[in-house]
Tab-separated table of N, CA and C and ligand atoms in Angstrom:
chain	number	residue	atom	x	y	z
A	296	MET	N	0.909	-1.176	-0.063
A	296	MET	CA	-0.129	0.034	-0.018
A	296	MET	C	1.128	1.216	-0.144
A	297	PRO	N	0.648	2.347	-0.991
A	297	PRO	CA	1.665	3.241	-0.864
A	297	PRO	C	1.568	4.024	0.426
A	298	GLY	N	2.673	4.811	0.761
A	298	GLY	CA	2.352	5.710	1.805
A	298	GLY	C	1.745	7.012	1.641
A	299	MET	N	1.215	7.626	2.471
A	299	MET	CA	0.290	8.928	2.183
A	299	MET	C	1.251	9.914	2.917
A	300	SER	N	1.381	11.075	2.318
A	300	SER	CA	2.329	12.454	2.484
A	300	SER	C	1.058	13.193	3.028
A	301	LEU	N	1.356	13.541	4.120
A	301	LEU	CA	0.748	14.660	4.674
A	301	LEU	C	1.483	15.662	5.620
A	302	ARG	N	0.820	16.677	5.855
A	302	ARG	CA	1.120	17.444	6.890
A	302	ARG	C	0.657	17.390	8.170
A	303	SER	N	0.859	18.114	8.940
A	303	SER	CA	0.356	17.917	10.604
A	303	SER	C	0.244	19.561	10.917
A	304	SER	N	-0.235	20.465	10.351
A	304	SER	CA	-0.501	21.597	10.815
A	304	SER	C	-1.831	22.001	10.764
A	305	SER	N	-3.091	21.246	11.414
A	305	SER	CA	-4.253	21.770	11.355
A	305	SER	C	-4.823	22.563	12.610
A	306	ALA	N	-5.750	23.321	12.703
A	306	ALA	CA	-5.995	24.279	13.432
A	306	ALA	C	-6.488	23.272	14.477
A	307	ASP	N	-6.867	22.240	14.559
A	307	ASP	CA	-7.259	21.357	15.859
A	307	ASP	C	-6.322	20.287	16.205
A	308	THR	N	-4.911	20.651	15.840
A	308	THR	CA	-4.243	19.743	15.969
A	308	THR	C	-3.928	19.590	17.347
A	309	PRO	N	-3.970	17.978	18.108
A	309	PRO	CA	-3.977	17.967	19.222
A	309	PRO	C	-2.498	17.859	19.956
A	310	PRO	N	-2.455	17.974	21.005
A	310	PRO	CA	-0.919	17.801	21.459
A	310	PRO	C	-0.380	16.610	20.830
A	311	SER	N	1.104	16.836	21.012
A	311	SER	CA	1.872	15.351	20.425
A	311	SER	C	1.622	14.468	21.733
A	312	THR	N	1.522	13.187	21.257
A	312	THR	CA	1.143	11.807	22.260
A	312	THR	C	1.925	11.096	21.482
A	313	MET	N	1.897	9.928	22.613
A	313	MET	CA	2.979	8.875	22.204
A	313	MET	C	4.201	8.884	21.353
A	314	GLY	N	4.702	10.328	21.955
A	314	GLY	CA	6.363	10.256	21.350
A	314	GLY	C	6.262	11.045	20.046
A	315	ILE	N	4.824	11.187	19.300
A	315	ILE	CA	5.020	11.245	17.590
A	315	ILE	C	4.892	12.891	17.903
A	316	SER	N	5.796	13.410	17.396
A	316	SER	CA	5.951	14.814	16.799
A	316	SER	C	4.892	14.938	16.197
A	317	THR	N	4.186	16.752	16.283
A	317	THR	CA	3.163	17.130	15.433
A	317	THR	C	4.080	18.021	14.349
A	318	ALA	N	5.300	18.192	14.759
A	318	ALA	CA	5.660	19.612	13.938
A	318	ALA	C	6.297	18.982	12.220
A	319	SER	N	6.185	17.702	12.659
A	319	SER	CA	6.887	17.501	11.034
A	319	SER	C	6.199	16.048	10.599
A	320	PRO	N	6.216	15.478	9.282
A	320	PRO	CA	5.708	14.079	8.919
A	320	PRO	C	6.537	13.335	9.647
A	321	VAL	N	6.213	12.113	10.115
A	321	VAL	CA	6.992	11.138	10.669
A	321	VAL	C	6.650	9.952	10.154
A	322	ARG	N	8.081	9.121	9.926
A	322	ARG	CA	8.131	7.741	9.256
A	322	ARG	C	7.637	7.012	10.253
A	323	LEU	N	6.908	6.371	9.773
A	323	LEU	CA	6.113	4.789	11.090
A	323	LEU	C	6.752	3.879	10.327
A	324	SER	N	6.945	2.676	11.280
A	324	SER	CA	7.094	1.433	10.605
A	324	SER	C	5.961	0.577	11.335
A	325	VAL	N	4.985	0.415	9.936
A	325	VAL	CA	3.841	-0.434	10.493
A	325	VAL	C	3.988	-1.794	9.888
A	326	THR	N	3.887	-2.711	10.257
A	326	THR	CA	3.832	-4.423	9.637
A	326	THR	C	2.932	-4.233	8.258
A	327	VAL	N	1.634	-3.755	8.364
A	327	VAL	CA	0.706	-4.026	7.400
A	327	VAL	C	1.103	-3.142	6.393
A	328	MET	N	1.683	-2.103	6.627
A	328	MET	CA	1.991	-0.862	5.601
A	328	MET	C	3.696	-0.962	5.257
A	329	GLU	N	3.875	-1.224	4.112
A	329	GLU	CA	5.518	-1.197	3.791
A	329	GLU	C	5.776	0.072	4.899
A	330	SER	N	5.396	1.152	4.599
A	330	SER	CA	5.891	2.497	5.517
A	330	SER	C	5.007	3.341	5.253
A	331	VAL	N	4.718	4.359	5.832
A	331	VAL	CA	3.931	5.447	5.991
A	331	VAL	C	4.249	6.913	6.140
A	332	THR	N	3.878	8.008	5.686
A	332	THR	CA	4.286	9.153	6.500
A	332	THR	C	3.059	9.246	7.484
A	333	ALA	N	3.336	9.741	8.833
A	333	ALA	CA	1.978	10.397	9.777
A	333	ALA	C	1.073	11.134	8.914
A	334	PRO	N	-0.165	10.487	9.225
A	334	PRO	CA	-1.449	11.411	8.571
A	334	PRO	C	-1.589	12.531	9.499
A	335	PRO	N	-2.372	13.564	8.911
A	335	PRO	CA	-2.471	14.664	9.702
A	335	PRO	C	-3.224	14.459	10.999
A	336	ARG	N	-3.396	15.201	11.847
A	336	ARG	CA	-3.794	14.883	13.012
A	336	ARG	C	-5.206	16.000	13.485
A	337	GLY	N	-5.794	15.828	14.332
A	337	GLY	CA	-7.099	16.438	14.787
A	337	GLY	C	-8.563	15.620	14.784
A	338	GLU	N	-9.416	16.649	15.066
A	338	GLU	CA	-10.697	15.920	15.260
A	338	GLU	C	-11.096	15.031	14.284
A	339	SER	N	-10.980	16.118	13.097
A	339	SER	CA	-12.104	15.491	11.893
A	339	SER	C	-11.404	14.211	11.409
A	340	ARG	N	-9.967	14.235	11.278
A	340	ARG	CA	-9.480	13.172	10.750
A	340	ARG	C	-9.325	12.074	11.842
A	341	TRP	N	-9.497	11.977	12.929
A	341	TRP	CA	-9.662	11.481	13.859
A	341	TRP	C	-11.079	10.462	13.447
A	342	LEU	N	-12.040	11.361	13.612
A	342	LEU	CA	-13.246	10.488	13.236
A	342	LEU	C	-13.597	9.763	11.875
A	343	GLU	N	-12.774	10.353	10.706
A	343	GLU	CA	-12.692	9.719	9.633
A	343	GLU	C	-11.883	8.391	10.160
A	344	LEU	N	-10.970	8.260	10.740
A	344	LEU	CA	-9.897	7.011	11.071
A	344	LEU	C	-10.884	6.003	11.657
A	345	LEU	N	-11.524	6.717	12.753
A	345	LEU	CA	-12.311	5.686	13.597
A	345	LEU	C	-13.607	5.140	12.583
A	346	ALA	N	-13.954	5.451	11.806
A	346	ALA	CA	-15.194	5.066	11.158
A	346	ALA	C	-14.822	4.457	10.036
A	347	SER	N	-13.354	4.575	9.508
A	347	SER	CA	-12.762	3.499	8.413
A	347	SER	C	-12.333	2.186	9.381
A	348	TYR	N	-11.488	2.619	10.792
A	348	TYR	CA	-11.406	1.479	11.520
A	348	TYR	C	-12.443	0.532	12.048
A	349	ARG	N	-13.296	1.000	12.249
A	349	ARG	CA	-14.935	0.363	12.682
A	349	ARG	C	-15.143	-0.350	11.183
A	350	ARG	N	-15.594	0.139	10.224
A	350	ARG	CA	-15.929	-0.526	9.036
A	350	ARG	C	-14.793	-1.994	8.750
A	351	ALA	N	-13.544	-1.513	9.105
A	351	ALA	CA	-12.994	-2.855	8.516
A	351	ALA	C	-12.879	-3.763	9.898
A	352	ARG	N	-12.815	-2.927	11.205
A	352	ARG	CA	-12.532	-4.169	12.227
A	352	ARG	C	-13.887	-4.992	12.410
A	353	PHE	N	-15.035	-4.471	12.345
A	353	PHE	CA	-16.225	-5.192	12.731
A	353	PHE	C	-16.619	-5.388	11.122
A	354	ARG	N	-16.167	-5.437	9.935
A	354	ARG	CA	-16.224	-6.052	9.066
A	354	ARG	C	-17.826	-5.303	8.426
A	355	LEU	N	-18.137	-4.026	8.808
A	355	LEU	CA	-19.565	-3.541	8.506
A	355	LEU	C	-19.351	-3.459	6.688
A	356	PRO	N	-20.503	-3.477	6.135
A	356	PRO	CA	-20.290	-3.404	4.658
A	356	PRO	C	-20.034	-2.278	4.117
A	357	THR	N	-18.955	-1.680	3.678
A	357	THR	CA	-18.645	-0.811	2.900
A	357	THR	C	-17.209	-0.958	2.856
A	358	GLY	N	-16.592	-0.641	1.388
A	358	GLY	CA	-15.487	-0.093	1.171
A	358	GLY	C	-14.228	-1.121	1.444
A	359	ALA	N	-13.148	-0.238	1.464
A	359	ALA	CA	-11.731	-0.973	1.624
A	359	ALA	C	-11.379	-1.013	3.136
A	360	GLY	N	-10.386	-1.699	3.628
A	360	GLY	CA	-9.984	-1.607	5.002
A	360	GLY	C	-9.250	-0.293	5.303
A	361	CYS	N	-9.192	-0.485	6.594
A	361	CYS	CA	-8.839	1.063	7.135
A	361	CYS	C	-7.291	1.250	6.813
A	362	GLY	N	-6.752	0.291	6.334
A	362	GLY	CA	-5.239	0.626	6.262
A	362	GLY	C	-4.278	0.383	7.409
A	363	CYS	N	-5.021	0.217	8.692
A	363	CYS	CA	-4.241	-0.051	9.687
A	363	CYS	C	-4.279	-1.476	10.489
A	364	CYS	N	-5.112	-2.066	10.058
A	364	CYS	CA	-5.416	-3.339	10.103
A	364	CYS	C	-4.899	-4.609	9.648
A	365	GLN	N	-4.567	-5.582	9.921
A	365	GLN	CA	-4.051	-6.875	9.028
A	365	GLN	C	-5.402	-7.823	9.716
A	366	ASP	N	-5.352	-9.158	8.848
A	366	ASP	CA	-6.291	-10.154	9.157
A	366	ASP	C	-5.527	-11.346	10.210
A	367	GLY	N	-4.158	-11.765	9.932
A	367	GLY	CA	-3.636	-12.402	10.640
A	367	GLY	C	-2.764	-12.344	11.705
A	368	PRO	N	-2.281	-13.387	12.437
A	368	PRO	CA	-1.144	-12.700	13.369
A	368	PRO	C	0.054	-11.803	12.690
A	369	MET	N	0.977	-11.236	13.361
A	369	MET	CA	1.941	-10.873	12.644
A	369	MET	C	2.762	-11.813	12.401
A	370	SER	N	3.928	-11.620	11.558
A	370	SER	CA	5.106	-12.448	11.146
A	370	SER	C	5.709	-13.050	12.476
A	371	GLU	N	5.928	-14.331	12.571
A	371	GLU	CA	6.283	-15.170	13.737
A	371	GLU	C	7.937	-15.250	13.705
A	372	PRO	N	8.584	-15.464	14.652
A	372	PRO	CA	8.249	-15.178	15.979
A	372	PRO	C	8.123	-13.888	16.516
A	373	THR	N	7.434	-13.364	17.713
A	373	THR	CA	7.250	-12.211	17.935
A	373	THR	C	8.754	-11.718	18.385
A	374	PRO	N	9.513	-10.487	18.187
A	374	PRO	CA	10.316	-10.203	18.357
A	374	PRO	C	10.552	-10.098	20.121
A	375	PRO	N	11.375	-10.322	21.032
A	375	PRO	CA	11.576	-10.098	22.540
A	375	PRO	C	11.231	-8.797	22.831
A	376	GLU	N	11.741	-8.085	22.208
A	376	GLU	CA	11.378	-6.374	22.689
A	376	GLU	C	9.924	-6.123	22.359
A	377	LEU	N	9.220	-6.725	21.572
A	377	LEU	CA	7.889	-6.531	21.058
A	377	LEU	C	7.263	-7.024	22.263
A	378	ALA	N	7.608	-8.505	22.802
A	378	ALA	CA	6.730	-9.037	23.296
A	378	ALA	C	6.879	-8.545	24.775
A	379	GLU	N	8.054	-7.889	24.993
A	379	GLU	CA	8.122	-7.253	26.621
A	379	GLU	C	7.230	-6.207	26.501
A	380	ILE	N	7.086	-5.366	25.587
A	380	ILE	CA	6.287	-4.151	25.726
A	380	ILE	C	4.677	-4.586	25.832
A	381	ARG	N	4.486	-5.773	25.269
A	381	ARG	CA	2.738	-5.991	25.304
A	381	ARG	C	2.832	-7.009	26.627
A	382	ARG	N	4.038	-7.507	27.187
A	382	ARG	CA	3.728	-7.808	28.398
A	382	ARG	C	3.463	-6.727	29.307
A	383	GLN	N	3.902	-5.650	29.567
A	383	GLN	CA	3.492	-4.307	30.285
A	383	GLN	C	2.428	-3.996	29.805
A	384	ILE	N	1.641	-3.820	28.753
A	384	ILE	CA	0.562	-3.244	28.351
A	384	ILE	C	-0.578	-4.206	28.671
A	385	ASP	N	-0.400	-5.729	28.783
A	385	ASP	CA	-1.258	-6.558	29.351
A	385	ASP	C	-1.406	-6.331	30.875
A	386	ALA	N	-0.214	-5.720	31.604
A	386	ALA	CA	-0.263	-5.589	33.303
A	386	ALA	C	-1.154	-4.394	33.429
A	387	VAL	N	-0.869	-3.340	32.287
A	387	VAL	CA	-1.711	-2.033	32.598
A	387	VAL	C	-3.311	-2.406	32.343
A	388	ASP	N	-3.693	-3.378	31.182
A	388	ASP	CA	-4.984	-3.548	30.903
A	388	ASP	C	-5.606	-4.563	32.109
A	389	VAL	N	-4.803	-5.291	33.196
A	389	VAL	CA	-5.227	-5.988	34.201
A	389	VAL	C	-5.746	-4.851	35.224
A	390	GLU	N	-4.887	-3.628	35.461
A	390	GLU	CA	-5.005	-2.462	36.544
A	390	GLU	C	-6.544	-1.984	35.744
A	391	LEU	N	-6.722	-1.693	34.515
A	391	LEU	CA	-7.953	-1.081	34.128
A	391	LEU	C	-9.015	-2.099	34.182
A	392	VAL	N	-8.723	-3.451	34.313
A	392	VAL	CA	-10.024	-4.310	34.834
A	392	VAL	C	-10.311	-3.892	36.228
A	393	ASP	N	-9.261	-3.624	36.993
A	393	ASP	CA	-9.544	-3.566	38.548
A	393	ASP	C	-10.161	-2.222	38.529
A	394	LEU	N	-9.886	-1.245	38.054
A	394	LEU	CA	-10.743	0.121	37.950
A	394	LEU	C	-11.920	0.126	37.514
A	395	LEU	N	-12.091	-0.739	36.771
A	395	LEU	CA	-13.850	-1.179	36.172
A	395	LEU	C	-14.517	-1.897	37.009
A	396	ALA	N	-14.037	-2.632	37.502
A	396	ALA	CA	-14.689	-3.580	38.691
A	396	ALA	C	-15.021	-2.581	39.612
A	397	ARG	N	-13.993	-1.563	39.808
A	397	ARG	CA	-14.476	-0.740	41.104
A	397	ARG	C	-15.529	0.557	40.371
A	398	ARG	N	-15.551	0.642	39.518
A	398	ARG	CA	-16.552	1.671	38.892
A	398	ARG	C	-17.799	0.941	38.671
A	399	GLN	N	-17.823	-0.430	38.555
A	399	GLN	CA	-18.977	-1.306	38.648
A	399	GLN	C	-19.792	-1.186	39.727
A	400	ARG	N	-18.894	-1.434	40.812
A	400	ARG	CA	-19.466	-1.433	42.285
A	400	ARG	C	-20.455	-0.082	42.305
A	401	LEU	N	-19.463	1.124	41.953
A	401	LEU	CA	-20.074	2.356	42.010
A	401	LEU	C	-21.509	2.236	41.520
A	402	VAL	N	-21.244	2.108	40.147
A	402	VAL	CA	-22.689	2.270	39.696
A	402	VAL	C	-23.890	1.281	40.359
A	403	GLY	N	-23.282	0.271	40.619
A	403	GLY	CA	-24.571	-0.663	41.701
A	403	GLY	C	-25.045	0.272	42.785
A	404	GLN	N	-24.398	1.157	43.464
A	404	GLN	CA	-24.851	2.150	44.202
A	404	GLN	C	-25.655	3.304	43.513
A	405	VAL	N	-25.298	3.408	42.226
A	405	VAL	CA	-26.254	4.430	41.532
A	405	VAL	C	-27.560	3.983	41.151
A	406	VAL	N	-27.383	2.588	40.879
A	406	VAL	CA	-28.737	1.618	40.763
A	406	VAL	C	-29.569	1.335	41.736
A	407	THR	N	-29.317	1.493	43.051
A	407	THR	CA	-30.003	1.119	44.134
A	407	THR	C	-30.412	2.493	44.318
A	408	PHE	N	-29.798	3.776	44.234
A	408	PHE	CA	-30.310	4.867	44.362
A	408	PHE	C	-31.425	5.393	43.762
A	409	LYS	N	-31.225	5.275	42.267
A	409	LYS	CA	-32.119	5.363	40.981
A	409	LYS	C	-33.455	4.439	41.605
A	410	ARG	N	-33.183	3.272	41.953
A	410	ARG	CA	-34.652	2.595	42.372
A	410	ARG	C	-35.341	3.043	43.039
A	411	THR	N	-34.317	3.730	44.620
A	411	THR	CA	-35.169	4.043	45.380
A	411	THR	C	-36.065	5.347	45.088
A	412	HIS	N	-35.556	6.122	44.438
A	412	HIS	CA	-35.927	7.450	44.243
A	412	HIS	C	-36.604	7.395	42.738
A	413	HIS	N	-36.929	6.402	41.999
A	413	HIS	CA	-37.553	6.394	40.733
A	413	HIS	C	-36.969	7.209	39.947
A	414	LEU	N	-35.672	7.063	39.591
A	414	LEU	CA	-34.922	7.846	38.721
A	414	LEU	C	-34.916	7.110	37.392
A	415	GLY	N	-34.688	7.690	36.323
A	415	GLY	CA	-34.404	7.113	34.953
A	415	GLY	C	-32.891	6.777	34.919
A	416	VAL	N	-32.308	5.846	33.996
A	416	VAL	CA	-30.947	5.552	33.837
A	416	VAL	C	-30.167	6.664	33.530
A	417	VAL	N	-30.439	7.031	32.014
A	417	VAL	CA	-29.508	7.974	31.583
A	417	VAL	C	-29.946	9.440	32.007
A	418	ASP	N	-28.369	10.054	32.042
A	418	ASP	CA	-28.216	11.499	32.614
A	418	ASP	C	-27.193	11.896	31.732
A	419	ARG	N	-27.841	12.795	30.361
A	419	ARG	CA	-27.194	13.143	29.554
A	419	ARG	C	-26.407	14.410	29.750
A	420	HIS	N	-27.023	15.058	30.874
A	420	HIS	CA	-26.221	16.357	31.000
A	420	HIS	C	-25.036	15.758	31.890
A	421	ARG	N	-25.319	14.981	32.462
A	421	ARG	CA	-23.616	14.389	33.582
A	421	ARG	C	-22.830	13.773	32.765
A	422	GLU	N	-23.197	12.950	31.577
A	422	GLU	CA	-22.374	12.595	30.668
A	422	GLU	C	-21.783	13.204	29.894
A	423	ASP	N	-22.280	14.480	29.426
A	423	ASP	CA	-21.806	15.264	28.410
A	423	ASP	C	-20.501	16.246	29.497
A	424	GLU	N	-20.771	16.461	30.705
A	424	GLU	CA	-19.886	17.283	31.414
A	424	GLU	C	-18.428	16.155	31.548
A	425	MET	N	-19.048	14.765	31.705
A	425	MET	CA	-18.107	13.896	32.188
A	425	MET	C	-17.196	13.954	31.125
A	426	LEU	N	-17.425	13.792	29.628
A	426	LEU	CA	-16.634	13.780	28.500
A	426	LEU	C	-15.799	14.964	28.457
A	427	VAL	N	-16.279	16.241	28.424
A	427	VAL	CA	-15.655	17.387	28.453
A	427	VAL	C	-14.407	17.410	29.372
A	428	ALA	N	-14.830	16.945	30.803
A	428	ALA	CA	-13.859	16.817	31.699
A	428	ALA	C	-12.571	16.004	31.769
A	429	ILE	N	-13.345	14.856	31.033
A	429	ILE	CA	-12.044	13.744	30.924
A	429	ILE	C	-11.061	14.190	29.823
A	430	GLY	N	-11.542	15.008	28.728
A	430	GLY	CA	-10.818	15.533	27.894
A	430	GLY	C	-9.629	16.501	28.365
A	431	GLU	N	-10.248	17.237	29.476
A	431	GLU	CA	-9.203	17.961	29.820
A	431	GLU	C	-8.225	17.650	30.595
A	432	THR	N	-8.535	16.730	31.572
A	432	THR	CA	-7.854	15.893	32.648
A	432	THR	C	-6.771	14.821	31.584
A	433	ALA	N	-7.238	14.682	30.482
A	433	ALA	CA	-6.102	13.921	29.834
A	433	ALA	C	-5.325	14.526	29.264
A	434	ARG	N	-5.752	15.644	28.548
A	434	ARG	CA	-4.500	16.641	27.946
A	434	ARG	C	-3.366	16.974	29.032
A	435	GLU	N	-4.262	17.408	30.635
A	435	GLU	CA	-3.204	17.543	31.466
A	435	GLU	C	-2.059	16.376	31.575
A	436	ARG	N	-2.754	15.360	31.556
A	436	ARG	CA	-1.837	14.158	32.215
A	436	ARG	C	-1.053	13.222	31.055
A	437	GLY	N	-1.281	13.824	29.563
A	437	GLY	CA	-0.248	13.360	28.832
A	437	GLY	C	-0.990	12.307	27.998
A	438	LEU	N	-2.290	11.950	27.847
A	438	LEU	CA	-2.864	11.112	27.433
A	438	LEU	C	-3.723	12.029	26.294
A	439	ASP	N	-3.858	11.362	24.841
A	439	ASP	CA	-4.425	11.827	23.992
A	439	ASP	C	-6.044	12.001	24.194
A	440	PRO	N	-6.752	13.281	24.472
A	440	PRO	CA	-8.088	13.291	24.622
A	440	PRO	C	-9.006	12.534	23.991
A	441	ARG	N	-8.560	12.328	22.548
A	441	ARG	CA	-9.694	12.062	21.882
A	441	ARG	C	-9.968	10.084	22.182
A	442	VAL	N	-8.690	9.850	22.718
A	442	VAL	CA	-8.756	8.719	23.069
A	442	VAL	C	-9.382	8.474	24.527
A	443	ALA	N	-9.140	9.437	25.317
A	443	ALA	CA	-9.897	9.344	26.452
A	443	ALA	C	-11.570	9.454	26.619
A	444	GLN	N	-11.750	10.288	25.424
A	444	GLN	CA	-13.431	10.610	25.116
A	444	GLN	C	-14.009	9.511	24.578
A	445	GLN	N	-13.397	8.757	23.407
A	445	GLN	CA	-13.759	7.493	23.218
A	445	GLN	C	-13.917	6.336	24.155
A	446	VAL	N	-12.815	6.141	24.921
A	446	VAL	CA	-12.862	4.951	25.722
A	446	VAL	C	-14.216	5.478	26.714
A	447	LEU	N	-13.922	6.384	27.349
A	447	LEU	CA	-14.846	6.992	28.200
A	447	LEU	C	-16.233	6.559	27.986
A	448	ARG	N	-16.529	7.275	26.588
A	448	ARG	CA	-18.082	7.038	25.812
A	448	ARG	C	-18.183	5.550	26.090
A	449	THR	N	-17.299	4.575	25.873
A	449	THR	CA	-17.567	3.000	25.626
A	449	THR	C	-18.039	2.590	27.101
A	450	ILE	N	-17.062	3.007	27.956
A	450	ILE	CA	-17.702	2.492	29.276
A	450	ILE	C	-18.837	3.198	29.714
A	451	ILE	N	-19.349	4.192	29.630
A	451	ILE	CA	-20.644	4.867	29.992
A	451	ILE	C	-21.547	3.978	29.353
A	452	ASP	N	-21.688	3.793	28.225
A	452	ASP	CA	-22.555	2.817	27.444
A	452	ASP	C	-22.554	1.499	28.015
A	453	GLY	N	-21.665	0.912	28.396
A	453	GLY	CA	-21.540	-0.423	28.969
A	453	GLY	C	-22.246	-0.499	30.161
A	454	PHE	N	-21.643	0.623	31.025
A	454	PHE	CA	-22.666	0.881	32.287
A	454	PHE	C	-23.899	0.913	32.192
A	455	THR	N	-24.337	1.701	31.310
A	455	THR	CA	-25.633	2.119	31.196
A	455	THR	C	-26.405	0.608	30.675
A	456	LEU	N	-26.037	-0.200	29.969
A	456	LEU	CA	-26.629	-1.331	29.607
A	456	LEU	C	-27.088	-2.360	31.051
A	457	LEU	N	-25.785	-2.134	31.431
A	457	LEU	CA	-25.866	-2.919	32.842
A	457	LEU	C	-26.895	-2.256	33.898
A	458	GLU	N	-27.084	-1.290	33.907
A	458	GLU	CA	-28.283	-0.098	34.565
A	458	GLU	C	-29.611	-0.733	34.147
A	459	VAL	N	-29.795	-0.503	32.760
A	459	VAL	CA	-30.988	-1.112	31.831
A	459	VAL	C	-31.399	-2.351	32.371
A	460	GLU	N	-30.542	-3.148	32.381
A	460	GLU	CA	-30.820	-4.776	32.943
A	460	GLU	C	-31.590	-4.832	34.060
A	461	GLU	N	-31.121	-3.597	34.933
A	461	GLU	CA	-31.441	-3.795	36.354
A	461	GLU	C	-32.757	-3.060	36.764
A	462	LEU	N	-32.834	-1.703	35.818
A	462	LEU	CA	-33.874	-0.777	35.955
A	462	LEU	C	-34.627	-0.803	35.179
A	463	GLY	N	-34.518	-1.366	34.042
A	463	GLY	CA	-35.570	-0.977	32.444
A	463	GLY	C	-35.366	-0.144	31.637
A	464	PRO	N	-35.558	0.022	30.604
A	464	PRO	CA	-35.100	1.096	29.835
A	464	PRO	C	-35.791	2.685	30.564
A	465	ASP	N	-35.179	3.500	30.224
A	465	ASP	CA	-35.663	5.029	30.233
A	465	ASP	C	-37.235	4.995	29.576
A	466	PRO	N	-38.107	5.604	30.029
A	466	PRO	CA	-39.458	5.688	29.248
A	466	PRO	C	-39.402	6.202	27.909
A	467	GLU	N	-38.537	7.078	27.611
A	467	GLU	CA	-38.390	7.766	26.431
A	467	GLU	C	-37.857	7.027	25.402
A	468	GLY	N	-37.372	5.514	25.799
A	468	GLY	CA	-36.668	4.699	24.900
A	468	GLY	C	-35.044	4.901	24.964
A	469	GLN	N	-34.607	5.931	25.661
A	469	GLN	CA	-33.045	6.385	25.650
A	469	GLN	C	-32.543	4.444	25.813
B	636	LIG	C1	-24.129	5.926	36.594
B	636	LIG	C2	-24.788	6.532	36.102
B	636	LIG	O1	-25.862	6.534	35.144
B	636	LIG	C3	-25.677	6.684	33.738
B	636	LIG	C4	-24.595	6.078	33.442
B	636	LIG	C5	-23.472	6.951	33.588
B	636	LIG	C6	-21.927	6.686	33.909
B	636	LIG	O2	-21.650	5.445	33.607
B	636	LIG	O3	-21.015	7.357	34.148
B	636	LIG	C7	-23.017	8.298	33.720
B	636	LIG	C8	-24.960	8.978	33.716
B	636	LIG	C9	-25.823	8.302	33.446
B	636	LIG	O4	-26.310	8.369	32.088
B	636	LIG	C10	-25.605	7.979	36.837
B	636	LIG	O5	-26.467	8.757	36.639
B	636	LIG	O6	-24.468	8.714	37.618
């Protein structure tokens, strides 16, 4: 697949993350692509990438792959350096699960409160505030805010489903 030659100076360029400078194009070494030049960064590009990634990842019916996925495992064997980094990622993921378990217990308390006080499941205003706040926190702490917001959106959706299982859907069908 041919590389994309793109600049990185859009108005909504986010802070540099993952050590990738936004000041100039960066050569990335990606197994599935021979080699590409880093794409432009920013909100609209992020949404484009997300949509094409999901189409390819979940095999939704439209067009080509996203260009960043491959079907099979990477060429074997896994280099030790990569295996070590992945071991650390797995450990972080376990920590994330612990945090999510803690969150689930708190959401359980919310369920009890809502049941007692006859409240609906979804509070859109609260969710909007959370998503703005997490973006700001992420920026301050060196996490790409788009990742933080996307992950929190998914987390909220998951817990909302758990709440709906317990309390039933909101009357408006939300
Ligand atoms: C947990 C709650 O219920 C819903 C789920 C939320 C969440 O998972 O953070 C936030 C708001 C609500 O839409 C809540 O009302 O606080």
